[in-house]
Coordinates of C-alpha atoms in Angstrom, one line a residue:
M1 CA 0.0 0.0 0.0
A2 CA 2.5 2.6 -1.2
A3 CA -0.3 5.3 -1.4
V4 CA -1.0 4.9 2.3
R5 CA 2.7 5.3 3.2
I6 CA 3.1 8.3 0.9
S7 CA 0.0 10.0 2.4
S8 CA 1.1 9.4 6.0
R9 CA 4.6 10.8 5.4
S10 CA 3.5 13.8 3.3
G11 CA 0.5 14.8 5.5
L12 CA -1.9 14.6 2.6
P13 CA -5.1 12.6 3.0
S14 CA -5.0 9.4 1.0
L15 CA -8.2 10.7 -0.7
L16 CA -6.2 12.7 -3.2
L17 CA -3.9 9.9 -4.1
Y18 CA -6.7 7.4 -4.8
L19 CA -8.7 10.0 -6.7
G20 CA -5.6 10.6 -8.8
I21 CA -5.4 6.9 -9.5
G22 CA -9.0 6.9 -10.7
I23 CA -8.5 10.0 -12.8
A24 CA -5.4 8.4 -14.4
L25 CA -7.4 5.3 -15.3
G26 CA -10.5 7.2 -16.5
Q27 CA -11.3 9.6 -19.3
D28 CA -8.4 11.8 -20.5
G29 CA -6.2 9.4 -18.5
I30 CA -3.6 6.8 -19.4
F31 CA -6.1 4.0 -20.0
D32 CA -9.0 6.2 -21.1
V33 CA -11.6 4.1 -19.4
K34 CA -15.1 5.3 -20.2
F35 CA -17.3 5.4 -17.1
D36 CA -20.3 7.7 -16.6
N37 CA -22.7 5.7 -14.5
A38 CA -23.6 8.2 -11.7
E39 CA -26.3 5.9 -10.3
L40 CA -23.9 3.0 -9.8
T41 CA -21.4 5.3 -8.3
Q42 CA -24.0 6.6 -5.8
V43 CA -25.0 3.1 -4.8
I44 CA -21.4 1.9 -4.2
G45 CA -20.6 5.2 -2.5
Y46 CA -23.5 4.8 -0.1
A47 CA -22.3 1.3 0.7
A48 CA -18.8 2.5 1.3
L49 CA -20.0 5.4 3.4
V50 CA -21.9 2.9 5.7
V51 CA -18.7 0.9 6.2
I52 CA -16.7 4.1 6.8
L53 CA -19.2 5.4 9.4
A54 CA -19.3 2.0 11.1
E55 CA -15.5 2.0 11.3
G56 CA -15.6 5.5 12.7
G57 CA -18.2 4.6 15.3
L58 CA -16.3 1.6 16.4
G59 CA -13.2 3.7 17.0
A60 CA -15.0 6.5 18.9
K61 CA -14.2 6.5 22.6
W62 CA -17.3 7.2 24.6
K63 CA -15.3 8.9 27.4
E64 CA -14.1 11.5 24.8
V65 CA -17.4 11.9 23.0
R66 CA -19.7 12.1 26.0
P67 CA -18.5 15.4 27.4
V68 CA -18.7 17.1 24.0
L69 CA -21.9 15.4 22.8
P70 CA -24.1 18.5 23.1
A71 CA -21.5 20.7 21.3
A72 CA -21.2 18.1 18.5
A73 CA -24.9 17.8 18.1
V74 CA -25.3 21.6 17.8
V75 CA -22.5 22.0 15.2
S76 CA -23.9 19.0 13.3
T77 CA -27.4 20.7 13.0
L78 CA -27.3 24.4 13.6
G79 CA -23.7 24.6 12.2
V80 CA -24.8 22.8 9.0
A81 CA -27.7 25.2 8.6
I82 CA -25.4 28.2 8.9
S83 CA -22.9 26.7 6.5
V84 CA -25.6 25.9 3.9
G85 CA -27.0 29.4 4.1
V86 CA -23.7 31.2 3.7
T87 CA -22.2 28.9 1.1
A88 CA -25.4 28.9 -1.0
S89 CA -25.6 32.7 -0.9
A90 CA -22.0 32.9 -2.2
A91 CA -22.8 30.3 -5.0
H92 CA -25.8 32.3 -6.0
Y93 CA -24.6 35.9 -5.9
L94 CA -20.9 35.4 -6.7
V95 CA -21.0 32.5 -9.1
G96 CA -24.4 33.1 -10.7
L97 CA -26.0 29.7 -10.0
D98 CA -29.8 29.5 -9.5
W99 CA -31.0 29.0 -6.0
R100 CA -31.7 25.3 -6.3
Q101 CA -28.2 24.6 -7.6
A102 CA -26.7 26.9 -5.0
L103 CA -28.6 25.2 -2.1
I104 CA -27.5 21.8 -3.3
I105 CA -23.8 22.9 -3.4
G106 CA -24.2 24.5 0.0
A107 CA -25.6 21.4 1.5
V108 CA -23.2 19.0 -0.2
V109 CA -20.0 20.7 1.0
S110 CA -21.3 21.2 4.6
S111 CA -20.5 17.7 5.5
T112 CA -17.0 17.1 7.0
D113 CA -15.1 13.9 6.4
A114 CA -13.6 11.9 9.4
A115 CA -11.2 10.0 7.2
A116 CA -9.7 13.1 5.7
V117 CA -9.4 14.9 9.1
F118 CA -7.8 12.1 11.1
S119 CA -5.5 10.9 8.3
V120 CA -3.9 14.3 8.8
L121 CA -4.2 14.7 12.5
R122 CA -3.0 11.2 13.5
R123 CA 0.5 12.7 14.0
V124 CA -0.7 15.6 16.1
P125 CA -1.6 14.9 19.7
L126 CA -4.7 16.9 20.5
P127 CA -6.8 17.2 23.7
P128 CA -9.7 14.6 23.8
R129 CA -12.2 17.5 23.8
I130 CA -11.2 18.5 20.3
T131 CA -10.8 15.0 18.8
G132 CA -14.1 14.1 20.4
V133 CA -15.9 17.0 18.8
L134 CA -14.4 16.5 15.4
E135 CA -15.1 12.8 15.4
A136 CA -18.7 13.1 16.6
E137 CA -19.4 15.9 14.2
S138 CA -18.1 14.0 11.2
G139 CA -20.3 11.0 12.2
F140 CA -23.4 13.1 13.0
N141 CA -23.5 15.7 10.2
D142 CA -23.8 13.2 7.3
A143 CA -27.4 12.4 8.3
P144 CA -28.9 15.9 8.1
V145 CA -26.8 16.8 5.1
V146 CA -28.1 13.8 3.1
I147 CA -31.7 14.7 3.9
L148 CA -31.1 18.3 2.7
V149 CA -29.4 17.2 -0.5
V150 CA -32.2 14.7 -1.3
A151 CA -34.9 17.4 -0.6
F152 CA -33.2 20.0 -2.7
S153 CA -32.7 17.5 -5.6
A154 CA -36.3 16.3 -5.6
V155 CA -38.5 17.1 -8.6
G156 CA -40.8 20.1 -7.9
P157 CA -40.5 23.1 -5.7
V158 CA -38.4 23.0 -2.6
E159 CA -40.4 22.6 0.6
H160 CA -40.7 25.3 3.1
W161 CA -37.9 25.5 5.7
Y162 CA -40.1 24.5 8.6
V163 CA -41.3 21.4 6.8
L164 CA -37.6 20.5 6.1
V165 CA -36.7 21.1 9.7
T166 CA -39.6 18.8 10.9
E167 CA -38.6 16.0 8.5
I168 CA -35.0 16.2 9.5
A169 CA -35.8 16.1 13.2
L170 CA -38.1 13.1 12.7
E171 CA -35.7 11.2 10.6
L172 CA -32.8 11.9 13.0
A173 CA -34.9 10.8 16.0
I174 CA -36.0 7.5 14.3
G175 CA -32.4 6.8 13.2
A176 CA -31.0 7.5 16.6
A177 CA -33.6 5.3 18.4
I178 CA -33.0 2.4 16.0
G179 CA -29.2 2.8 16.1
I180 CA -29.2 2.8 19.9
A181 CA -31.5 -0.2 20.1
V182 CA -29.6 -2.3 17.5
G183 CA -26.3 -1.5 19.1
W184 CA -27.4 -2.3 22.6
L185 CA -29.1 -5.6 21.6
G186 CA -26.1 -6.6 19.4
S187 CA -23.6 -5.9 22.2
L188 CA -25.7 -7.8 24.6
G189 CA -25.8 -10.9 22.4
L190 CA -22.1 -10.8 21.5
R191 CA -21.1 -10.5 25.2
H192 CA -23.2 -13.5 26.3
V193 CA -23.0 -15.9 23.3
A194 CA -19.7 -17.6 22.4
L195 CA -19.3 -17.9 18.6
P196 CA -17.7 -21.1 17.2
A197 CA -14.6 -19.2 16.0
S198 CA -12.9 -16.0 17.1
G199 CA -12.8 -14.8 13.4
L200 CA -16.6 -14.6 13.4
Y201 CA -16.7 -11.8 16.0
P202 CA -15.4 -9.1 13.6
I203 CA -17.9 -10.2 10.9
A204 CA -20.7 -10.2 13.4
V205 CA -19.9 -6.7 14.6
M206 CA -19.9 -5.3 11.1
A207 CA -23.1 -7.2 10.2
I208 CA -24.9 -5.7 13.2
A209 CA -23.7 -2.2 12.3
V210 CA -24.9 -2.6 8.7
S211 CA -28.2 -4.0 9.8
A212 CA -28.7 -0.8 11.9
Y213 CA -28.5 1.2 8.6
A214 CA -30.9 -1.1 6.9
A215 CA -33.4 -1.0 9.8
G216 CA -33.1 2.8 10.0
A217 CA -33.7 3.3 6.2
L218 CA -36.7 0.9 6.2
A219 CA -38.3 2.8 9.1
H220 CA -37.9 6.1 7.0
G221 CA -35.2 7.3 9.5
S222 CA -31.6 8.3 9.0
G223 CA -29.7 5.1 8.3
F224 CA -26.4 6.9 8.5
L225 CA -27.0 8.1 12.0
A226 CA -28.3 4.7 13.0
V227 CA -25.1 2.9 11.8
Y228 CA -22.8 5.4 13.5
L229 CA -24.6 5.2 16.9
A230 CA -24.9 1.4 16.7
A231 CA -21.2 1.1 15.9
M232 CA -20.3 3.5 18.7
I233 CA -22.3 1.4 21.3
L234 CA -20.6 -1.8 20.0
G235 CA -17.2 -0.2 20.1
N236 CA -17.6 0.8 23.8
S237 CA -19.2 -2.4 25.0
K238 CA -16.0 -4.4 25.9
L239 CA -16.7 -7.1 23.3
P240 CA -14.7 -10.3 23.0
H241 CA -11.7 -10.3 20.7
W242 CA -11.9 -6.6 20.4
P243 CA -8.4 -5.9 19.0
A244 CA -9.0 -8.3 16.1
T245 CA -12.4 -6.7 15.5
R246 CA -11.0 -3.2 15.5
G247 CA -8.2 -4.3 13.1
F248 CA -10.8 -5.9 10.8
A249 CA -13.0 -2.9 10.8
D250 CA -10.0 -0.6 10.1
G251 CA -8.9 -2.7 7.1
L252 CA -12.5 -2.8 5.8
G253 CA -12.8 0.9 6.1
W254 CA -9.6 1.4 4.1
L255 CA -10.8 -0.9 1.4
A256 CA -14.1 1.0 1.2
Q257 CA -12.3 4.3 0.9
I258 CA -9.9 3.1 -1.7
G259 CA -12.7 1.6 -3.9
M260 CA -14.9 4.7 -3.5
F261 CA -12.1 7.2 -4.3
V262 CA -11.0 5.3 -7.4
L263 CA -14.5 5.1 -8.6
L264 CA -15.1 8.8 -8.1
G265 CA -11.9 9.5 -10.0
L266 CA -13.2 7.4 -12.9
L267 CA -16.5 9.3 -13.0
V268 CA -15.0 12.7 -13.5
T269 CA -14.0 14.1 -16.9
P270 CA -10.8 16.2 -16.3
H271 CA -11.2 18.5 -19.3
D272 CA -14.7 19.5 -18.1
L273 CA -13.2 20.8 -14.8
V274 CA -11.4 23.7 -16.4
D275 CA -14.4 26.0 -16.8
D276 CA -15.6 25.3 -13.2
F277 CA -12.2 25.8 -11.6
W278 CA -12.5 29.4 -10.5
P279 CA -16.2 29.1 -9.4
A280 CA -15.1 26.2 -7.2
V281 CA -12.3 28.3 -5.8
V282 CA -14.6 31.2 -5.0
V283 CA -17.2 29.0 -3.3
G284 CA -14.5 27.1 -1.4
L285 CA -12.9 30.3 -0.2
V286 CA -16.2 31.5 1.3
L287 CA -16.9 28.1 2.8
T288 CA -13.4 27.9 4.4
M289 CA -12.9 31.5 5.5
V290 CA -16.5 32.5 6.3
A291 CA -19.1 29.7 6.5
R292 CA -17.1 27.2 8.5
P293 CA -15.7 29.6 11.1
L294 CA -19.1 31.3 11.5
S295 CA -20.9 28.0 12.0
V296 CA -18.2 26.8 14.5
F297 CA -18.1 30.1 16.6
L298 CA -21.9 30.4 16.7
S299 CA -22.6 26.8 17.4
F300 CA -20.0 26.7 20.3
A301 CA -21.0 30.1 21.7
P302 CA -23.0 28.5 24.6
F303 CA -20.2 26.1 25.5
R304 CA -17.4 28.6 26.3
L305 CA -14.6 26.8 24.5
P306 CA -11.3 28.7 24.1
A307 CA -11.1 30.8 21.0
R308 CA -8.0 29.0 19.8
E309 CA -9.7 25.7 19.9
K310 CA -12.6 27.1 17.8
V311 CA -10.0 28.4 15.3
L312 CA -8.5 25.0 15.0
M313 CA -11.8 23.3 14.5
S314 CA -12.8 25.8 11.9
W315 CA -9.6 25.0 9.9
A316 CA -10.1 21.2 10.6
G317 CA -13.4 21.1 8.6
L318 CA -11.9 19.0 5.8
R319 CA -14.1 17.8 3.0
G320 CA -13.4 14.3 1.6
A321 CA -15.3 11.6 -0.3
V322 CA -18.7 12.3 1.3
P323 CA -19.4 15.6 -0.5
I324 CA -18.3 14.1 -3.9
I325 CA -20.7 11.1 -3.3
L326 CA -23.5 13.4 -2.3
A327 CA -22.9 15.4 -5.5
T328 CA -24.1 12.4 -7.5
I329 CA -27.6 12.7 -6.0
P330 CA -28.7 15.6 -8.2
M331 CA -27.1 13.8 -11.2
V332 CA -29.2 10.7 -10.6
S333 CA -32.3 12.9 -9.9
G334 CA -31.8 14.8 -13.2
V335 CA -31.4 18.2 -11.7
A336 CA -30.5 20.8 -14.4
G337 CA -26.9 21.7 -14.2
S338 CA -26.1 18.7 -12.0
T339 CA -22.8 18.0 -14.0
R340 CA -21.6 21.5 -13.2
I341 CA -22.5 20.9 -9.5
F342 CA -20.4 17.7 -9.4
N343 CA -17.5 19.4 -11.1
I344 CA -17.5 22.4 -8.7
V345 CA -17.7 20.1 -5.7
F346 CA -14.9 17.9 -7.1
V347 CA -12.5 20.8 -7.7
L348 CA -13.4 22.4 -4.3
V349 CA -12.6 19.2 -2.4
I350 CA -9.2 18.7 -4.1
V351 CA -8.0 22.3 -4.0
Y352 CA -8.9 23.0 -0.3
T353 CA -7.8 19.6 0.9
L354 CA -4.4 20.4 -0.7
I355 CA -4.4 23.6 1.2
Q356 CA -5.8 22.6 4.6
G357 CA -4.5 19.1 4.9
P358 CA -0.7 19.8 5.0
T359 CA -1.2 23.0 7.0
L360 CA -3.4 21.5 9.7
P361 CA -0.6 20.2 12.0
W362 CA 1.2 23.5 11.5
V363 CA -1.9 25.5 12.6
A364 CA -2.3 23.2 15.7
N365 CA 1.3 23.8 16.6
K366 CA 1.0 27.6 16.1
L367 CA -2.1 27.7 18.3
N368 CA -0.1 25.7 20.9
I369 CA -2.8 23.1 21.1
A370 CA -1.5 19.7 22.3
D371 CA -2.6 16.9 24.4
D372 CA -1.7 16.8 28.1
P373 CA 1.2 14.3 28.4
A374 CA 0.3 13.7 32.0
E375 CA -2.9 12.0 31.1
T376 CA -2.7 8.2 31.3
D377 CA -3.4 6.0 28.3
D378 CA -6.4 3.8 28.2
L379 CA -5.8 0.3 29.6
G380 CA -5.9 -2.2 26.8
V381 CA -8.2 -5.1 27.7
E382 CA -9.1 -8.0 25.4
S383 CA -11.7 -10.5 26.4
A384 CA -12.2 -14.0 25.1
P385 CA -15.3 -16.0 26.5
L386 CA -14.7 -19.5 27.9
E387 CA -18.2 -20.9 27.3
R388 CA -17.7 -24.3 28.9
L389 CA -16.0 -22.9 32.0
R390 CA -18.5 -20.1 32.2
G391 CA -15.7 -17.6 32.5
H392 CA -13.7 -15.1 30.5
L393 CA -10.0 -14.8 29.7
L394 CA -8.9 -11.1 29.9
S395 CA -5.7 -10.0 28.2
V396 CA -4.4 -6.8 29.7
T397 CA -1.6 -4.6 28.4
I398 CA -0.2 -2.0 30.7
P399 CA 0.5 1.3 28.8
A400 CA 3.8 3.2 29.3
N401 CA 2.4 5.9 31.6
S402 CA -0.2 3.8 33.4
K403 CA -0.4 4.1 37.2
M404 CA -0.5 0.3 37.4
H405 CA 3.3 0.4 37.1
G406 CA 4.7 -0.4 40.5
V407 CA 1.6 -2.1 41.8
E408 CA 1.9 -5.5 43.3
V409 CA -0.5 -8.3 42.0
G410 CA -2.0 -8.6 45.5
E411 CA -2.7 -4.9 45.5
L412 CA -5.0 -5.1 42.5
R413 CA -7.6 -6.5 45.0
L414 CA -9.5 -8.3 42.2
P415 CA -12.9 -9.7 43.2
A416 CA -13.3 -13.3 44.3
G417 CA -13.6 -15.4 41.2
A418 CA -10.9 -13.4 39.3
A419 CA -7.1 -13.9 39.4
V420 CA -4.0 -13.0 37.5
T421 CA -2.7 -16.3 36.1
L422 CA 0.2 -15.3 33.9
V423 CA 2.4 -12.3 33.2
V424 CA 4.4 -11.8 30.0
R425 CA 7.4 -9.5 30.4
D426 CA 10.1 -8.9 27.8
G427 CA 8.9 -11.9 25.8
K428 CA 9.0 -14.3 28.8
S429 CA 6.0 -15.6 30.7
F430 CA 5.8 -16.6 34.3
V431 CA 3.1 -17.3 37.0
P432 CA 3.0 -14.2 39.3
A433 CA 3.0 -14.3 43.1
P434 CA 0.9 -11.9 45.2
A435 CA 4.1 -9.8 45.8
T436 CA 5.0 -9.6 42.0
V437 CA 5.4 -6.0 41.0
L438 CA 3.8 -5.1 37.7
R439 CA 5.7 -3.0 35.2
R440 CA 4.9 -0.9 32.2
G441 CA 4.7 -3.0 29.1
D442 CA 3.6 -6.1 31.0
E443 CA 0.8 -8.3 29.5
L444 CA -1.4 -9.9 32.0
L445 CA -3.8 -12.9 31.6
V446 CA -6.7 -12.6 34.0
V447 CA -9.2 -15.4 34.4
A448 CA -12.6 -14.2 35.7
T449 CA -15.9 -16.1 36.2
D450 CA -18.9 -14.8 34.4
P451 CA -20.6 -13.0 37.3
V452 CA -17.5 -10.9 38.2
R453 CA -16.1 -10.3 34.7
D454 CA -17.3 -6.6 34.6
T455 CA -16.3 -6.0 38.2
A456 CA -12.8 -7.3 37.5
E457 CA -12.3 -5.2 34.4
A458 CA -13.6 -2.1 36.2
R459 CA -11.2 -2.7 39.0
L460 CA -8.2 -3.1 36.6
R461 CA -9.1 0.2 34.9
A462 CA -9.5 1.9 38.2
V463 CA -6.0 0.9 39.3
A464 CA -4.6 1.9 35.9
E465 CA -6.1 5.3 36.5
G466 CA -5.6 5.9 40.2
G467 CA -2.8 3.5 41.2
K468 CA -2.9 1.1 44.2
L469 CA -5.1 3.5 46.3
A470 CA -7.8 3.6 43.6
G471 CA -11.1 3.5 45.5
W472 CA -10.0 5.7 48.4
L473 CA -8.8 8.6 46.3
G474 CA -11.9 9.0 44.2
T475 CA -11.0 6.7 41.4
G476 CA -12.9 3.5 41.0
G477 CA -15.6 2.4 38.6
P478 CA -16.5 3.7 35.2
N479 CA -18.7 6.3 36.7
G480 CA -15.9 7.8 38.6
S481 CA -17.7 7.4 41.9
G482 CA -14.8 5.8 43.6
R483 CA -16.2 2.3 43.6
T484 CA -16.3 -0.5 41.2
P485 CA -19.8 -1.8 40.4
G486 CA -20.7 -4.7 42.6
G487 CA -18.8 -7.9 43.2
A488 CA -16.7 -9.1 46.1
G489 CA -13.4 -7.5 46.7
A490 CA -14.4 -4.1 45.2
P491 CA -13.6 -1.6 47.9
A492 CA -16.1 1.2 48.3
A493 CA -15.2 4.9 48.3
P494 CA -14.5 6.5 51.7
A495 CA -17.5 8.0 53.4
P496 CA -17.6 11.8 53.7
G497 CA -15.2 13.0 56.4
A498 CA -13.5 9.6 56.6
G499 CA -10.0 11.2 56.3
S500 CA -7.2 11.1 53.8
G501 CA -6.6 8.2 51.5
I502 CA -3.5 6.6 52.9
P503 CA -4.7 6.2 56.6
Q504 CA -7.9 4.7 55.2
A505 CA -5.8 2.4 53.1
M506 CA -3.8 1.2 56.1
K507 CA -6.9 0.6 58.2
L508 CA -8.7 -1.4 55.5
A509 CA -5.5 -3.3 54.7
K510 CA -5.4 -4.6 58.3
K511 CA -9.0 -5.7 58.0
L512 CA -8.2 -7.5 54.7
G513 CA -5.2 -9.2 56.1
G514 CA -2.5 -7.1 54.5
A515 CA -4.0 -6.9 51.0
A516 CA -2.5 -3.4 50.7
D517 CA 1.0 -2.1 51.4
T518 CA 0.9 -1.8 55.2
T519 CA 4.3 -0.3 55.3
A520 CA 3.0 3.0 53.9
R521 CA 3.1 6.0 56.2
P522 CA 0.7 9.0 56.2

């Protein structure tokens, strides 16, 4: 995959390289392949978009998305409306398109592309708040944009704005409800049913995500929102064989992007782009310098985000394959001037991706926006169900800056029914003793019975976040309440006024028979 390596080293999204391959294969290219089937391109593009959204949802971390969910929802709805209005006005008054064509272009280019954004930002450490907003926005804004483009491309007069708003709200609500339901039911089934082979888990996860799209579309809801939410729930449900599932989804997402970009490159006719180059530059300039910043600053006004973060998110609104796919909708619907709409969108995406993509890391550095190096990495836990034994085998990897470093195995205080059975260190494995000190980079094999599986994992994550005194210092379960949810051996948080963490640790250690380090001094 030379194109992937070139894109990662140059900072350019791989979109441009694969589009270039498609253009080279197509009309006016080296092989002069004739391809003008916009309807087939749209169908394949929709299928690829479903896979890309599923992969994005599986990779979204709920702990990063949850705090910024209201902000992402606002910028994906109100922000889209502002962007459509400003961009359509520019296309009408500056380029001379009629209002229907202008509104279609405004709607099409209002959707950001997660693949384009994160292929550039993968080398730039950013705070979880920014990555969460950008990721959630790119997953959420496809749904309302698709509804707008379909409505503007329909035969007959465009419906009144309040009718469109009602339809968008209803379709989004239906899609969200179905996506949450399918994701929850799917995760419940996968966590309690052992499949015959581990290789079936990745396929099952993707099948559930795709079925969410189908169910949402059949219910006249937003299938794109449904697949993203279902995948997000699946991705945060601690499913068995998760690393293999994540790798499979990532590879499938890359395959979908490659096929889609090459096909879009085949569809375009390069010599037809010359006349629409400057109109695309003008519309893109207004979109990049006016519409996008205005939508970001107005949408985030109630959330009191720092101005420099708003500036970065304004510049990070990269457009990728999604707008080009959506530009085929008016072509299939037979809208007058639809070929020109496609050409303008195509040129706009290429030109401004070339400008924004390589400069995005530079902008982040100039704004002095970087992730906090003191934050601990997420503890990697892979689960494999042991159906006959009614238990689970947890594979735990200790990150470099985890507070589990220096903790003894006995100080983990796992619930009854869970135990560390093996430690792999520097390529060598051994059975640990209670006094074995864990180190960064260690891989642990933890066997847990089915009733305490969740409690054991919650306790491991608590120690990784808060160290050996997790539970007394306010770190504990996933809710941050200072206690792991249920199960024996999960110490509760100290009662109000109970004193500092270390004396409490010493007292409870004596009751537990020395489970904690009783040599500690307050």
